[in-house]
CSV table of C-alpha atoms in Angstrom, one decimal:
chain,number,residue,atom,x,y,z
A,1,UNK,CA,47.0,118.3,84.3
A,2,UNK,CA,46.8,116.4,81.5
A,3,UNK,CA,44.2,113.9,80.8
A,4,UNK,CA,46.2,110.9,80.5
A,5,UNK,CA,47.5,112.0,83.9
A,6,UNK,CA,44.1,111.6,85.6
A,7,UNK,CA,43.0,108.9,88.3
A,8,UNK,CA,40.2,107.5,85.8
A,9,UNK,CA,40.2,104.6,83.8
A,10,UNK,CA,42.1,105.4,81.0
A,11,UNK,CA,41.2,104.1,77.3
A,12,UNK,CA,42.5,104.9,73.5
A,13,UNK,CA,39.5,107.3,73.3
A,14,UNK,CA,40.9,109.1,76.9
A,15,UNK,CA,44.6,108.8,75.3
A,16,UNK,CA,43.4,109.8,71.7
A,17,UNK,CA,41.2,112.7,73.1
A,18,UNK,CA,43.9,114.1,75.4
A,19,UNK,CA,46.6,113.9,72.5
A,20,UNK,CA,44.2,116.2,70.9
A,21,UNK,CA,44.0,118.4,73.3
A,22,UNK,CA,47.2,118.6,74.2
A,23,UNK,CA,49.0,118.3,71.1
A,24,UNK,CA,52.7,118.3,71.4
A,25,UNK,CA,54.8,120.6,69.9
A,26,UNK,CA,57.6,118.2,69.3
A,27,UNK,CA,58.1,114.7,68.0
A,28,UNK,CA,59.7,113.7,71.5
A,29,UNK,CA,56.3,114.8,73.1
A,30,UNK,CA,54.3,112.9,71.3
A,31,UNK,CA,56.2,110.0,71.0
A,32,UNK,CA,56.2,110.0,75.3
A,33,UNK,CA,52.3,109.7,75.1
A,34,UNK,CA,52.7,107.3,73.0
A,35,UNK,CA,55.0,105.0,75.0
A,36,UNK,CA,52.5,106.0,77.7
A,37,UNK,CA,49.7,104.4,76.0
A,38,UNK,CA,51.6,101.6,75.1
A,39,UNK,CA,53.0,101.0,78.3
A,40,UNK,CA,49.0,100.7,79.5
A,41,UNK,CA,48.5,98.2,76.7
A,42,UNK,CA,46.5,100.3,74.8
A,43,UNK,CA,46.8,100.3,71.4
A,44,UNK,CA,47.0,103.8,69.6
A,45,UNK,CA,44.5,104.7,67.0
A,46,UNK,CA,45.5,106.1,63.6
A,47,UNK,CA,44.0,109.5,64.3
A,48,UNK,CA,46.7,109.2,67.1
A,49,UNK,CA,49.3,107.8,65.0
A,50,UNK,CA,48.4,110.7,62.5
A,51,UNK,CA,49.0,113.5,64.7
A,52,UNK,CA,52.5,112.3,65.9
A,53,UNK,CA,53.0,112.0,61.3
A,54,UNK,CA,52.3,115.4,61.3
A,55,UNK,CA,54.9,116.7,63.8
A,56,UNK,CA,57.7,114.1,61.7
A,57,UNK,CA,56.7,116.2,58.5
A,58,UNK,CA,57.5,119.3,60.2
A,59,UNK,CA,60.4,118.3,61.2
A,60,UNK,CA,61.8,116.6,58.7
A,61,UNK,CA,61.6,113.2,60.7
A,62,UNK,CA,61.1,110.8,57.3
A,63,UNK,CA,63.2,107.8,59.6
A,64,UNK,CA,60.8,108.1,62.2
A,65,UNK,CA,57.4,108.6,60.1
A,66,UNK,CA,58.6,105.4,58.2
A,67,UNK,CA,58.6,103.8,61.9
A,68,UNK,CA,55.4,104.9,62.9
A,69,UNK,CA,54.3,103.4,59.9
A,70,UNK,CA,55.3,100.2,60.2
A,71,UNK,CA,54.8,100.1,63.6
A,72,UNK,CA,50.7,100.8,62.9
A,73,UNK,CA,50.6,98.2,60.1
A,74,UNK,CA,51.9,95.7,62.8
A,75,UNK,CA,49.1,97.0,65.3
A,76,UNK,CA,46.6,96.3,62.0
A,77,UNK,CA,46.1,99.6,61.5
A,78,UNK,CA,45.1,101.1,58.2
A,79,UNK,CA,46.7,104.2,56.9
A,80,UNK,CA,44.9,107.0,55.1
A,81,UNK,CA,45.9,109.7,52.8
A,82,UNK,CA,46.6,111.7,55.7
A,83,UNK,CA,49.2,109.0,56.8
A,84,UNK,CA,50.7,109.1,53.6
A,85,UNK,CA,51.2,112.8,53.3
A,86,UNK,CA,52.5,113.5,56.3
A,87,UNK,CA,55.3,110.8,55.3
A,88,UNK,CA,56.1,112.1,52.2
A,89,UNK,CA,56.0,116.3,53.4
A,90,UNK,CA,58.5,115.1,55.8
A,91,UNK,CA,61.0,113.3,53.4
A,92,UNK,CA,60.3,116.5,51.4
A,93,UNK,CA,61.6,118.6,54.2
A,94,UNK,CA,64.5,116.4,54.8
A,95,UNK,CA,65.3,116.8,51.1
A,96,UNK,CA,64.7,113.4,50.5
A,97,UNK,CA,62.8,114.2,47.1
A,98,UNK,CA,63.4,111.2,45.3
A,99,UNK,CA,62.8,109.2,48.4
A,100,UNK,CA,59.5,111.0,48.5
A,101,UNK,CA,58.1,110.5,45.2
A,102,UNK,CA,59.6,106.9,45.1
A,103,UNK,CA,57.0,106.6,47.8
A,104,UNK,CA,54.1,108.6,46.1
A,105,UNK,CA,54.6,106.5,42.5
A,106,UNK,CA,54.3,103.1,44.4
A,107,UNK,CA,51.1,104.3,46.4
A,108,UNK,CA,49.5,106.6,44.4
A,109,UNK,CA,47.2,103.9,42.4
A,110,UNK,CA,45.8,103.3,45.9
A,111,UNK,CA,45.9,106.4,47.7
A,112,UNK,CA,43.0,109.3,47.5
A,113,UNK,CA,45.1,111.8,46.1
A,114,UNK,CA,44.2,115.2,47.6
A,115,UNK,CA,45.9,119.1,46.9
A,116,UNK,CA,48.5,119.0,50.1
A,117,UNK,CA,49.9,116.0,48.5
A,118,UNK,CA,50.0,117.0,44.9
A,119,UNK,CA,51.6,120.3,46.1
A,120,UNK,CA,54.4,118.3,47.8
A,121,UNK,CA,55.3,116.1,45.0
A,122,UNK,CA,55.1,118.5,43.0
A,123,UNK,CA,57.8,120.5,44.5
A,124,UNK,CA,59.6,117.6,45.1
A,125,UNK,CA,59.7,117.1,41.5
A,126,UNK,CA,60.6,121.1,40.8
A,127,UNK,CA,63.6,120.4,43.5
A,128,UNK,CA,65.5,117.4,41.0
A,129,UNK,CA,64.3,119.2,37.6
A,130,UNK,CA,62.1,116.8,36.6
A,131,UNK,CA,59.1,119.7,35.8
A,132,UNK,CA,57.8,117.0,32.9
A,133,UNK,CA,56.9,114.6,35.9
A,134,UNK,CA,55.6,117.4,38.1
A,135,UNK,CA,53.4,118.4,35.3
A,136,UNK,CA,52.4,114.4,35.0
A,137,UNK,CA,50.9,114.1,38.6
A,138,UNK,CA,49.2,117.9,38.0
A,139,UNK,CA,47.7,115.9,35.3
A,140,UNK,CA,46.7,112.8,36.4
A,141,UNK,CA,45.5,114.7,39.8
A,142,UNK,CA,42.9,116.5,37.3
A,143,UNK,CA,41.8,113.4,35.8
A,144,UNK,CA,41.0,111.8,39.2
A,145,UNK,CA,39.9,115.0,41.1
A,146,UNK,CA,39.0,118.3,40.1
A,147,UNK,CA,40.8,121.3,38.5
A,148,UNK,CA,44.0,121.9,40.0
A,149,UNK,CA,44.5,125.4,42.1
A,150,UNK,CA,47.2,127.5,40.8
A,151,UNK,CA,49.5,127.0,43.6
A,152,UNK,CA,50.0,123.5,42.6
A,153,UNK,CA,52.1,125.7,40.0
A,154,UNK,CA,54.2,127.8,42.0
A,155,UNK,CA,57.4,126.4,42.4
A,156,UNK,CA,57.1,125.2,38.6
A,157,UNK,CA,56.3,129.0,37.4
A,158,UNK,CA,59.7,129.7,39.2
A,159,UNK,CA,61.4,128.2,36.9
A,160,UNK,CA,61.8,129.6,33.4
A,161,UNK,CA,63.1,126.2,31.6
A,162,UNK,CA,59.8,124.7,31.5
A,163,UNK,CA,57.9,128.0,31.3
A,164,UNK,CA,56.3,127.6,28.5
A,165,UNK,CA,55.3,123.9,29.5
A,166,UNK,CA,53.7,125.1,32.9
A,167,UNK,CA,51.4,128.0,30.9
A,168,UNK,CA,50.7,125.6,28.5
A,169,UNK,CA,48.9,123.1,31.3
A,170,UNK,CA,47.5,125.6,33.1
A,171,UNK,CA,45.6,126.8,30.3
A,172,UNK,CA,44.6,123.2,29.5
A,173,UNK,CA,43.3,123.1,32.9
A,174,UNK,CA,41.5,126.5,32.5
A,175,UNK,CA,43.9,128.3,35.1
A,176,UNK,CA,44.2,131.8,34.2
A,177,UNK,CA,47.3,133.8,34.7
A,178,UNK,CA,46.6,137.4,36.8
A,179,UNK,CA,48.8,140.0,36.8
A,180,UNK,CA,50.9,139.4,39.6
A,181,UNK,CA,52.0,135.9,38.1
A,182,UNK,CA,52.6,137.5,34.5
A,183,UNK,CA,55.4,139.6,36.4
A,184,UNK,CA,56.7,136.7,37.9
A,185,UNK,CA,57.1,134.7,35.1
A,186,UNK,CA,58.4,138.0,33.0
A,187,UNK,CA,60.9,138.7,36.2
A,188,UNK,CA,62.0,135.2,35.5
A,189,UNK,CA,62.3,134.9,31.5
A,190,UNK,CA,64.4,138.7,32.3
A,191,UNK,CA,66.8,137.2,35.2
A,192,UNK,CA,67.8,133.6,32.3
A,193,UNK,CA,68.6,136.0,29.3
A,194,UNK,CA,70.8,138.0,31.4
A,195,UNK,CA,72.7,134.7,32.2
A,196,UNK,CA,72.6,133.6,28.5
């Protein structure tokens, strides 16, 4: 049985430890431990909190990651980049894209900005067009990090509009094209001229 099941006295760390171990598959499963742990009066912890996040970006649950958010800033918890991206992949999946970097832009002065992240917004950005501000947050990620990996490029090297463009920054970044992504980007220069 599970942990939080048990006779003992039960804590956050008992609750927090048992989520762990028996992570839910589903946002409903999660959420019952929560209301568990609530019903105890214990007060969830973020790494908690987190977990149940990352089942809402799987799912597409941007309503009820938005929720859990506000329901941890009134418990006084403090939310990390982890809380964050989880938020923003699941507006992402919901296709909620402008949503999703509405949210980024307003936090991303104060967030640690890490690759999971980047790639999301920048996809996001790749999904409405706007390659110009996907390159921007490649960018600025470089400035505050560290060189960005190529697949920060991929959904951007899909598109042959901004082709040019996307080389252009990987090169400045000292990303080097290998075969397999000159053939992409050749497949995709030969699939636009066919349509022009």
């Amino acid at each position: 049985k599970m942990m939080v099941e048990a006779k003992t006295k039960r804590n956050k760390y008992s609750y927090t430890a048992a989520f762990k171990a028996n992570v839910p598959q589903d946002f409903e499963g999660g959420l019952s431990m929560l209301e568990a742990m609530q019903r105890e009066g214990i007060t969830p912890d973020m790494v908690t909190i987190n977990s149940l996040l990352g089942l809402c970006a799987k799912s597409g649950l941007w309503r009820e990651s938005i929720g859990l958010l506000e329901s941890s800033q009134r418990s006084q918890l403090s939310p990390d980049t982890f809380t964050y991206t989880s938020i923003i992949s699941a507006m992402h999946r919901a296709g909620e894209w402008d949503r999703a970097l509405t949210l980024f832009d307003s936090l991303s002065r104060e967030l640690k900005v890490n690759h999971p992240l980047v790639t999301v917004v920048t996809e996001a950005s790749n999904r409405i067009h706007q390659w110009a501000r996907a390159l921007d947050y490649i960018d600025n990620f470089a400035e505050k990090q560290w060189r960005p990996q190529i697949s920060l490029y991929h959904p951007l090297l899909e598109s042959s509009i901004v082709l040019q463009d996307v080389v252009k920054n990987m090169q400045k970044h000292g990303i080097r094209m290998d075969a397999q992504r000159v053939v992409m980007v050749l497949n995709n220069i030969h699939v636009v001229s066919q349509w022009q």
